[in-house]
Short mmCIF file of C-alpha atoms and ligand atoms in Angstrom, two decimals:
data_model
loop_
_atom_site.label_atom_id
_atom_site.label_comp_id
_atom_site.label_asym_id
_atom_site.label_seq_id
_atom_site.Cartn_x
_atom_site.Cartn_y
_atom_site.Cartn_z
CA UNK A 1 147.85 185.48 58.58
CA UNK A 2 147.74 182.39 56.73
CA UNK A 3 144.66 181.77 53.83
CA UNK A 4 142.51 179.52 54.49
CA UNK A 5 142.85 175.78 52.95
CA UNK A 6 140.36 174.45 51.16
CA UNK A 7 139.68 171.37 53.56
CA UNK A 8 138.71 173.73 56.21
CA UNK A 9 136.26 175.23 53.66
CA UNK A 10 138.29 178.10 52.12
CA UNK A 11 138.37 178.74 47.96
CA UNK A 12 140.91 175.81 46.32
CA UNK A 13 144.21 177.59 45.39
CA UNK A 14 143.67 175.57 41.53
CA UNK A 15 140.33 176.02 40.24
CA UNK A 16 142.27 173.93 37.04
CA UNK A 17 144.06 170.75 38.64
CA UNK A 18 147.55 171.24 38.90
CA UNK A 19 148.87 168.04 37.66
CA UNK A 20 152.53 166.40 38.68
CA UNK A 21 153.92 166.72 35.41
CA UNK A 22 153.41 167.65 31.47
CA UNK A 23 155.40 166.06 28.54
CA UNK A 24 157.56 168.32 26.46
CA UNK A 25 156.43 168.00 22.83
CA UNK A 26 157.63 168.41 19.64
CA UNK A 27 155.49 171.57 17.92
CA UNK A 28 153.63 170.69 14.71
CA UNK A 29 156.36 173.18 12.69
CA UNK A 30 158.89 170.77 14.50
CA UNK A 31 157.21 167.74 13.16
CA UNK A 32 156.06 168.56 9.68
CA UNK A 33 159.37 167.42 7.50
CA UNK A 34 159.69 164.35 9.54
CA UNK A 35 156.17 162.90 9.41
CA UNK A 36 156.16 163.97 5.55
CA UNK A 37 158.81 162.37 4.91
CA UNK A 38 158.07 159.28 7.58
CA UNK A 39 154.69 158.99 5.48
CA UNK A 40 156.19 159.22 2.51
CA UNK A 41 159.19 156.47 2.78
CA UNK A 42 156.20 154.50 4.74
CA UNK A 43 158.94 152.79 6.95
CA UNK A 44 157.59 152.71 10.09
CA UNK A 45 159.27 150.36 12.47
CA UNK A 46 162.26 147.86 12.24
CA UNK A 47 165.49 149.30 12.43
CA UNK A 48 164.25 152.42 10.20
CA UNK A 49 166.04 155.42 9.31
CA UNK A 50 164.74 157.24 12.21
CA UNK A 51 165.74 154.56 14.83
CA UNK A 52 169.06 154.44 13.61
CA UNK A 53 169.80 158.26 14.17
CA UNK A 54 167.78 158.36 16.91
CA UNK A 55 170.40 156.13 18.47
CA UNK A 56 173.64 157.27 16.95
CA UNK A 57 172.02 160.93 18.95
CA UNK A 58 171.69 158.57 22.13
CA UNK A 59 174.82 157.14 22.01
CA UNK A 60 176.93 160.75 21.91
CA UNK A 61 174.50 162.29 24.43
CA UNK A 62 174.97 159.61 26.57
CA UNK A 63 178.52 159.21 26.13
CA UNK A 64 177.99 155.45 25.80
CA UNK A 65 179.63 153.00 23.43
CA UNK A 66 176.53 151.38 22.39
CA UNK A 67 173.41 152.28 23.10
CA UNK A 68 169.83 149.94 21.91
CA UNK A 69 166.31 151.41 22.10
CA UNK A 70 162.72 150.03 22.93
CA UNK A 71 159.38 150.21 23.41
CA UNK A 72 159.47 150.92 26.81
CA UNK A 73 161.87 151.03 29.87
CA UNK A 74 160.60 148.14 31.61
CA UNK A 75 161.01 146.09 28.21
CA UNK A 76 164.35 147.09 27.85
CA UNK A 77 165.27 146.11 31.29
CA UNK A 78 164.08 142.67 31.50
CA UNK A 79 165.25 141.76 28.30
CA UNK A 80 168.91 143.80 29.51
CA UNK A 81 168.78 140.82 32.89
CA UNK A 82 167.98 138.07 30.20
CA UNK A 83 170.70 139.06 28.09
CA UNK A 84 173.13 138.66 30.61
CA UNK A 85 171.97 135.51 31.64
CA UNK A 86 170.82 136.48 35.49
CA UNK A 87 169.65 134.08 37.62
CA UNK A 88 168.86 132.69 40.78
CA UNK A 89 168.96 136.09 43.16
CA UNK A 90 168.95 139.97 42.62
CA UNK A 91 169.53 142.24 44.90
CA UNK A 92 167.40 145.79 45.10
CA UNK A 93 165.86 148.05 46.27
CA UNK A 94 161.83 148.47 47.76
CA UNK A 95 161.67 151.84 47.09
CA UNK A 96 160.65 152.16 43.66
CA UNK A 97 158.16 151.80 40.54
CA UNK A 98 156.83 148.35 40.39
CA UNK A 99 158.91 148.04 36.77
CA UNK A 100 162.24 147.33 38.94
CA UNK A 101 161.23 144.00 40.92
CA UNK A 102 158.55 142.75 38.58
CA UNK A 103 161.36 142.47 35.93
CA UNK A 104 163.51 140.08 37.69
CA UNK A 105 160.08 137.99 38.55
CA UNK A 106 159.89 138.00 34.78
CA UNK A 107 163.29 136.03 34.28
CA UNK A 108 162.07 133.71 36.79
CA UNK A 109 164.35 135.81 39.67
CA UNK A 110 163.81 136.32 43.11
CA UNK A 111 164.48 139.87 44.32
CA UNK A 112 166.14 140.32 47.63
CA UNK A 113 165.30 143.55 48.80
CA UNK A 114 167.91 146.04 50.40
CA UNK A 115 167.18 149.05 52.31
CA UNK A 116 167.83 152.16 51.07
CA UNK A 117 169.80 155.59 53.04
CA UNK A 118 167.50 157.63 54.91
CA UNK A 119 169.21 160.95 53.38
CA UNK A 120 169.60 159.46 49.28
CA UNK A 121 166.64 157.17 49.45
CA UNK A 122 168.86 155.06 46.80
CA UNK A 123 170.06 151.47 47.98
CA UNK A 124 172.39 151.22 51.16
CA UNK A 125 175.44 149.78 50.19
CA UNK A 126 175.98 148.61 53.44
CA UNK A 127 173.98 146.09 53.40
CA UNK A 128 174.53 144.76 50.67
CA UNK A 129 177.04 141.81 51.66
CA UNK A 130 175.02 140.43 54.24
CA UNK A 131 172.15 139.63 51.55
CA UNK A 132 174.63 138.19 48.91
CA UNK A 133 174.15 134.43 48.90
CA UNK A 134 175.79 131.46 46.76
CA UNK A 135 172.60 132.28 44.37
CA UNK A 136 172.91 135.76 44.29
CA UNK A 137 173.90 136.82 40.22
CA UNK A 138 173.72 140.76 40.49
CA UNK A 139 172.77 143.53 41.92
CA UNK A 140 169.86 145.86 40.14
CA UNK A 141 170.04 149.58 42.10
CA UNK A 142 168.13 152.62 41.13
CA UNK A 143 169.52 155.99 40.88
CA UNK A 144 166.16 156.92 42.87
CA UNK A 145 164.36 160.34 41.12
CA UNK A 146 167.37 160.80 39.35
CA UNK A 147 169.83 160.86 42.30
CA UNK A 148 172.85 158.64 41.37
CA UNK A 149 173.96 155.64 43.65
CA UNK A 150 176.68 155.10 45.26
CA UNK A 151 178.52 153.83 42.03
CA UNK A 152 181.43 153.44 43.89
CA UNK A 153 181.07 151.47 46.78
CA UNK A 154 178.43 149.21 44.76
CA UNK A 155 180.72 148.11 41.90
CA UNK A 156 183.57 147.40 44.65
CA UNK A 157 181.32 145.16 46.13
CA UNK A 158 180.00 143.38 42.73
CA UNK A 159 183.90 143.61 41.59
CA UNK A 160 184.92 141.38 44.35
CA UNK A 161 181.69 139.14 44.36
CA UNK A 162 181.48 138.85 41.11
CA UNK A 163 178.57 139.83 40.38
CA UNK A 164 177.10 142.28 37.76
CA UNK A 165 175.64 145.81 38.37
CA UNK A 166 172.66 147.35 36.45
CA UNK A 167 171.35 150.66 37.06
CA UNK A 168 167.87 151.34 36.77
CA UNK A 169 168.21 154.72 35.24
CA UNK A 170 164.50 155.47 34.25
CA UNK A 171 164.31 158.35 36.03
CA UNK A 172 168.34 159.62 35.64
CA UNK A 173 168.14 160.73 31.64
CA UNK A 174 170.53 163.94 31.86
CA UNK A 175 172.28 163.40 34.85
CA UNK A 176 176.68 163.28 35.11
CA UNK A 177 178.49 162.40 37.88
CA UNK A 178 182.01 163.00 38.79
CA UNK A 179 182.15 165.05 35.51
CA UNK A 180 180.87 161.92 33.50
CA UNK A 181 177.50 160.55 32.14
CA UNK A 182 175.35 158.33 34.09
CA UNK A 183 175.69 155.87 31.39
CA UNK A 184 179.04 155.62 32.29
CA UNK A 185 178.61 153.37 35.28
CA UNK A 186 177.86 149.63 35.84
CA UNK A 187 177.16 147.16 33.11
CA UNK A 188 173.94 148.66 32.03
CA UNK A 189 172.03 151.64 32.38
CA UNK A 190 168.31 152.00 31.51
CA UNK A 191 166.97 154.78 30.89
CA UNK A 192 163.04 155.41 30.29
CA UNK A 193 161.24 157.46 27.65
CA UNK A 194 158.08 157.57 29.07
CA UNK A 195 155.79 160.28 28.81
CA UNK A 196 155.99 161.48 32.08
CA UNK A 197 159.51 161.69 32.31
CA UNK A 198 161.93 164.33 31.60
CA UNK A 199 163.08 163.34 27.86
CA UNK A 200 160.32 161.52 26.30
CA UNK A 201 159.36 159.59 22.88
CA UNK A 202 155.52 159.43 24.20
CA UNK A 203 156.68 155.19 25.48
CA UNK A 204 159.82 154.08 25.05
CA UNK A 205 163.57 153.68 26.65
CA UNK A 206 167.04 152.38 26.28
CA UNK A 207 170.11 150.68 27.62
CA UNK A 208 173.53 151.72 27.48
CA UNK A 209 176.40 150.06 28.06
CA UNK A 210 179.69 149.15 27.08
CA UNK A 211 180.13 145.76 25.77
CA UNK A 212 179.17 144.86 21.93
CA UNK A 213 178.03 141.26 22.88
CA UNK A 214 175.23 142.34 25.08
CA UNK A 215 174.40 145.17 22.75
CA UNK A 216 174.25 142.71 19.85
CA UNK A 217 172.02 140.27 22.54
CA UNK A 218 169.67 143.34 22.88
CA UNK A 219 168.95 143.61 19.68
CA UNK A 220 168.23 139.87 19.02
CA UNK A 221 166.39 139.94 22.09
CA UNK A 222 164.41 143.04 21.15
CA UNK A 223 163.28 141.28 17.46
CA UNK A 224 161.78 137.77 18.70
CA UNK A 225 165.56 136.61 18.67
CA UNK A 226 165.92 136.96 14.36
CA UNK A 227 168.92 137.99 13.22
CA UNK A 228 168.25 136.96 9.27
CA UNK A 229 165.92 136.12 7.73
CA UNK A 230 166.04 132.26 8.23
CA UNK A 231 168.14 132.96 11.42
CA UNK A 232 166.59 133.00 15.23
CA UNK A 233 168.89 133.17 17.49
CA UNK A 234 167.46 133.61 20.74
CA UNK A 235 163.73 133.67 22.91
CA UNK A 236 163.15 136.97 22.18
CA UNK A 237 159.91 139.17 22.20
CA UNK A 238 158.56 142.22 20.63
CA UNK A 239 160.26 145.58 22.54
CA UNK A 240 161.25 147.25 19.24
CA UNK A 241 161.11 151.24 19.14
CA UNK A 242 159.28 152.95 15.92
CA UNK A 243 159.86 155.42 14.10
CA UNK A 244 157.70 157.89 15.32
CA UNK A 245 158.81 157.53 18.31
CA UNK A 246 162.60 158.00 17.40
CA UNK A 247 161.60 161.26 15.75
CA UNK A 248 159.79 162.41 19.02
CA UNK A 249 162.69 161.56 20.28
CA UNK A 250 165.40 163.44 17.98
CA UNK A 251 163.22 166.25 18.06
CA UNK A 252 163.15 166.24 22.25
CA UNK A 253 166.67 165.58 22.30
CA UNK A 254 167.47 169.03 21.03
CA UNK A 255 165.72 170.37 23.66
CA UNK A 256 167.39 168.68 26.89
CA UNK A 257 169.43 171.36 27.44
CA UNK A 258 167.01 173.65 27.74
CA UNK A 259 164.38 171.72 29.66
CA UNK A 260 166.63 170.65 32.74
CA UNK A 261 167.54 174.51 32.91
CA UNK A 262 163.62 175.14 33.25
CA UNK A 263 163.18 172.70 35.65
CA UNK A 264 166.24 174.22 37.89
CA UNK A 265 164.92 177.37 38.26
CA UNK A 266 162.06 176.17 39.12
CA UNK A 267 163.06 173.71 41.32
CA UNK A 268 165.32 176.22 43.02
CA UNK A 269 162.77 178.18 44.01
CA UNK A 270 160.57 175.39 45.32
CA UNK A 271 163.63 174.91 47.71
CA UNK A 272 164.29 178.01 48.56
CA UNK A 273 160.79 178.77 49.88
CA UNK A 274 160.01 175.30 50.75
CA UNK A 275 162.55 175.42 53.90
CA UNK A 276 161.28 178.54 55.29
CA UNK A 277 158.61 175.75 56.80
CA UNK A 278 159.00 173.52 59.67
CA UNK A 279 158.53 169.91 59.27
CA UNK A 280 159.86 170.16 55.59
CA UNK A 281 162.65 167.43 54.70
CA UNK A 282 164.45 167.07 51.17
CA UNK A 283 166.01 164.26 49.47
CA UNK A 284 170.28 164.49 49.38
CA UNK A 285 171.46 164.73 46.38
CA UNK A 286 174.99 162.93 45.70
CA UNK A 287 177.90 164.92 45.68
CA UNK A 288 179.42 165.69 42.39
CA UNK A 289 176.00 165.33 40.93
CA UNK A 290 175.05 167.43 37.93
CA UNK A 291 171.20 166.65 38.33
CA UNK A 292 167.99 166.96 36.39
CA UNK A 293 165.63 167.70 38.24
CA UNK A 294 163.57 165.19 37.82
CA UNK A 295 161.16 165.38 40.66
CA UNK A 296 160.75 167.62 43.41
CA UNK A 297 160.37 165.39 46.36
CA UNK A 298 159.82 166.55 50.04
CA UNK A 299 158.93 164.92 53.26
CA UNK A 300 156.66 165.32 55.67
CA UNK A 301 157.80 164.89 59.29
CA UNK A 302 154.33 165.00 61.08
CA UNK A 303 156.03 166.20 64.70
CA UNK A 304 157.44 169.60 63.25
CA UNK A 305 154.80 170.19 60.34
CA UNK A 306 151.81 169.15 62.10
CA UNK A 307 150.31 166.51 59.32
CA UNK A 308 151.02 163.52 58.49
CA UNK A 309 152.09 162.77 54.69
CA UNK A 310 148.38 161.17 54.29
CA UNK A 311 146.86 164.46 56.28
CA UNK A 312 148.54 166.37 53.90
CA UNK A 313 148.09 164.14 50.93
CA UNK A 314 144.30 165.04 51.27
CA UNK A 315 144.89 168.97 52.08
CA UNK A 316 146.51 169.46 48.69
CA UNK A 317 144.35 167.28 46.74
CA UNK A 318 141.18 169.54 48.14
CA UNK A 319 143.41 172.29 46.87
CA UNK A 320 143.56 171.35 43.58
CA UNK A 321 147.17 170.12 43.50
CA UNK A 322 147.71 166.67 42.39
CA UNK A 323 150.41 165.36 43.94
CA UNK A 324 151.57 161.74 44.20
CA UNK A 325 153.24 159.21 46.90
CA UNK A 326 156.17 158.24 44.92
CA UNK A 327 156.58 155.81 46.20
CA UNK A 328 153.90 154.44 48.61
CA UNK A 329 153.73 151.48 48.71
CA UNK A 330 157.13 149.80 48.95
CA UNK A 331 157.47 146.86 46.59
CA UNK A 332 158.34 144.81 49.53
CA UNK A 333 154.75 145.30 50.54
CA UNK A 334 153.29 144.44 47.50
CA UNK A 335 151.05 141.01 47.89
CA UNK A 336 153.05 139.16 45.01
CA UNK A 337 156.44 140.05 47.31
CA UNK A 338 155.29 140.49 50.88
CA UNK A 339 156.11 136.61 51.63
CA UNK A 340 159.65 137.03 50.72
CA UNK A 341 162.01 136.69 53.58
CA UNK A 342 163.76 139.97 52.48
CA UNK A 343 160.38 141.67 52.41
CA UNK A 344 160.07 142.05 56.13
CA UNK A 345 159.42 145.38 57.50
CA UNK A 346 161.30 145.21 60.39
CA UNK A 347 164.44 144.40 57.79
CA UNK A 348 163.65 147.82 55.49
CA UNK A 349 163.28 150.24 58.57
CA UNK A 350 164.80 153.57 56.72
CA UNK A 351 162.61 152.32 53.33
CA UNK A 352 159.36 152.54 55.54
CA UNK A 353 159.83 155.34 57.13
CA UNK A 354 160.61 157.20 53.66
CA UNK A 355 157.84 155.73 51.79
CA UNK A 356 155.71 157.03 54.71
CA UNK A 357 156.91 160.56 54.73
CA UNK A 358 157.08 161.62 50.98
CA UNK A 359 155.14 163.63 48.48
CA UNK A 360 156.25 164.50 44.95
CA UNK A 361 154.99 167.61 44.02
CA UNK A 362 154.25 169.47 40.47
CA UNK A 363 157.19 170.31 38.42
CA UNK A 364 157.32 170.46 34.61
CA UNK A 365 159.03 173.02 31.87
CA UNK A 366 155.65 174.77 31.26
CA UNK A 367 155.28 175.63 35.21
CA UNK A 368 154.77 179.15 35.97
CA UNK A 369 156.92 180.80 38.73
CA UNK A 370 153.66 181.52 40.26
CA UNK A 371 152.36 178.10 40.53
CA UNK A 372 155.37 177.14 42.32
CA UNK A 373 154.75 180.20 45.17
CA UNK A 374 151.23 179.39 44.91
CA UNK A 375 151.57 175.65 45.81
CA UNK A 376 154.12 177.10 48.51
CA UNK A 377 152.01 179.45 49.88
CA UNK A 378 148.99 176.50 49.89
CA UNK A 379 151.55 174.27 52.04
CA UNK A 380 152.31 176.43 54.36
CA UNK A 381 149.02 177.33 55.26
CA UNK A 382 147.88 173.53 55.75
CA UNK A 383 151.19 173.68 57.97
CA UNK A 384 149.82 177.26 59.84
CA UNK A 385 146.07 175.49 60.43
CA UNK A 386 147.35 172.02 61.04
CA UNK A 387 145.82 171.71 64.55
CA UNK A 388 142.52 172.49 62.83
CA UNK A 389 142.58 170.77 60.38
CA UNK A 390 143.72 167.53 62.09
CA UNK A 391 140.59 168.24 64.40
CA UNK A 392 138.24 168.13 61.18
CA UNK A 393 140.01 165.16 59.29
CA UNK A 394 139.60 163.18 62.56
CA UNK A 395 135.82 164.57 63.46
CA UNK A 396 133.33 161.41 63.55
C1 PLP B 1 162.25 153.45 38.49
C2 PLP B 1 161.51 153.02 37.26
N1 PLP B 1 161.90 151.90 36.63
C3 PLP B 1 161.30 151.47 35.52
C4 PLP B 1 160.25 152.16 34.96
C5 PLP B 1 159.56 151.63 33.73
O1 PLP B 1 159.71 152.44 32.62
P1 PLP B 1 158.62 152.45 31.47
O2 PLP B 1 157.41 153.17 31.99
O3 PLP B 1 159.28 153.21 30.35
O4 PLP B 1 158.31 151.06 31.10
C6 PLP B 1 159.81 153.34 35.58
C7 PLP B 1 158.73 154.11 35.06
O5 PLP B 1 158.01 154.60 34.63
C8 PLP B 1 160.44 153.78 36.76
O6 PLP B 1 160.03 154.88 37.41
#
């Protein structure tokens, strides 16, 4: 016998919310030395001590032959597309954060949305030649929750286009494929810092790549374009890292390791219960994927599990659990894109039905074990009273 959920007037599983994620942080023993010494040498930002480290750390973790920090993810993206001089048309993907298309419209770009796989939810390569017009300058894909692209098939295509490939990697920090870093692929990776993901510096990000011209662009662009002191050499903004940040972020760095084996075990046994239930879809991971486990993502399929995402987007919020429709909407539906020709639904069929279906449940280091059956044990008794409660969502 099932308990009963909290929409049909039973106790909420979480008296305290359960939240989608929690940052790992440095401890105050942990941070002592550095912000003694930080206060002491009073060099807080531009290309300090810490920054410099910070990124000779990044580069070797990443495996990456250069590797430039900033502010943020989305800053170090936009400026990575204005670097390489992209213009005219990108192609993408709708189903992701608002960062990914709203940086091309910031370099004056149109994005040409792609549809993703049903099974990856990452950009279809399939499609990809019949968007590619005499405009088109590159193609921007997203290794989706941390799930890597199709590398392969998407540099073949940009190979014999000629186009260039950047990964938005915000989500992939951690992650190898075929034996080698996630850095390793396209012409630039970029990754994000931000608090909620897995390796954080409270805001920030980089970009990796491999060729010393646009790493030396990135940093111009990241410093209002000076180079010296009576030398500008590009339109560039403010995007620049500080040092408190890098020293968040040597001092999370240590702890990678450790943190995606947390979020394993945890995420294993999400999995392993999570199937026992009907209705109860998961996102494919790539093969030859060493992931992070960056977000535990499931979807709903209403026939078999009785709710609808939004049904049971409301059961587990009664319940205390604060999940999230990652992502709902689609970019493609957003008012500033809907008008584009690429943005039609009936063009983005698998992307809809995905961004209808999905819920991204809690998952963070500090998790208990028990949380994880408890949420469980919550979803599969919204799934046990669905007829119920569909009766008293839907009373008038
Ligand atoms: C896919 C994706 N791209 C870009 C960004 C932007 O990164 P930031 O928040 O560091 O600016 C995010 C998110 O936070 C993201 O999820």
């Amino acid at each position: 016998m099932a308990r009963k959920p909290a929409v049909l007037g039973g106790k909420p599983a979480f008296n305290n919310k359960i939240y989608i994620t929690r940052p790992v942080v440095p401890t105050m023993n942990e941070l002592r030395p550095f912000l003694s010494d930080l206060l002491r040498r009073k060099w807080l930002t531009n290309d300090g001590p810490y920054i410099q480290r910070f990124e000779r750390e990044l580069r070797a973790y990443l495996e990456a032959p250069y590797c430039a920090t900033f502010c943020n993810g989305t800053l170090a993206l936009q400026l990575t597309i204005q670097g390489m001089k992209l213009s005219g048309e990108v192609i993408t993907t709708p189903f992701t954060f608002p960062a990914t298309p709203h940086v091309l419209y910031w370099n004056n770009i149109t994005p040409v949305f792609c549809d993703i796989d049903p099974e990856t939810y990452n950009i279809d390569h399939r499609h990809i030649e019949s968007l590619i017009s005499p405009r088109t300058s590159g193609i921007l894909a997203v290794h989706i929750f941390g799930n890597p692209c199709n590398t392969e098939e998407l540099e073949k295509i940009a190979r014999s286009h000629g186009l260039k490939v950047i990964y938005d990697a915000a989500h992939a920090f951690g992650v190898r494929l075929n034996g080698k870093s996630i850095a390793s692929y396209g012409d630039a990776s970029m990754f994000s810092f931000h608090a909620t993901k897995i390796f954080n510096t409270m805001e920030g990000g980089a970009v990796a790549c491999s060729d010393g011209h646009l790493y030396q662009k990135l940093r111009d662009l990241r410093n209002f374009g000076i180079r010296g002191e009576e030398e500008i050499v590009d339109t560039g903004i403010n995007a620049k890292m500080n040092e408190l940040q890098a020293i968040f972020g040597l001092i999370n760095l240590k702890k990678i390791d450790e943190t995606i084996k947390k979020r394993k075990n945890l995420f294993t046994r999400y999995l392993m219960n999570l199937r026992k239930i009907p209705g109860i879809k998961f996102q494919k991971i790539t093969d030859k994927t060493s992931y992070n486990y960056a977000y535990l993502v499931i979807e709903i399929l209403h026939e078999e599990f009785g709710l609808t995402r939004d049904e049971t987007f409301i059961c587990l919020r009664e319940e205390g659990i604060i999940v999230r429709k990652y992502f709902y909407p689609l970019c493609s539906d957003y008012p500033c894109y809907r008008g584009l020709p690429s943005a039609k639904r009936e063009l983005l069929p698998n992307a809809n039905m995905v961004s209808s279906r999905v819920l991204s449940l809690p998952l963070y280091c500090e998790m208990k074990e028990k949380d994880v059956d408890r949420i469980v044990e919550v979803i599969f008794s919204i799934h046990y009273h669905a007829g119920k409660i569909k009766k008293k969502l839907h009373q008038v």
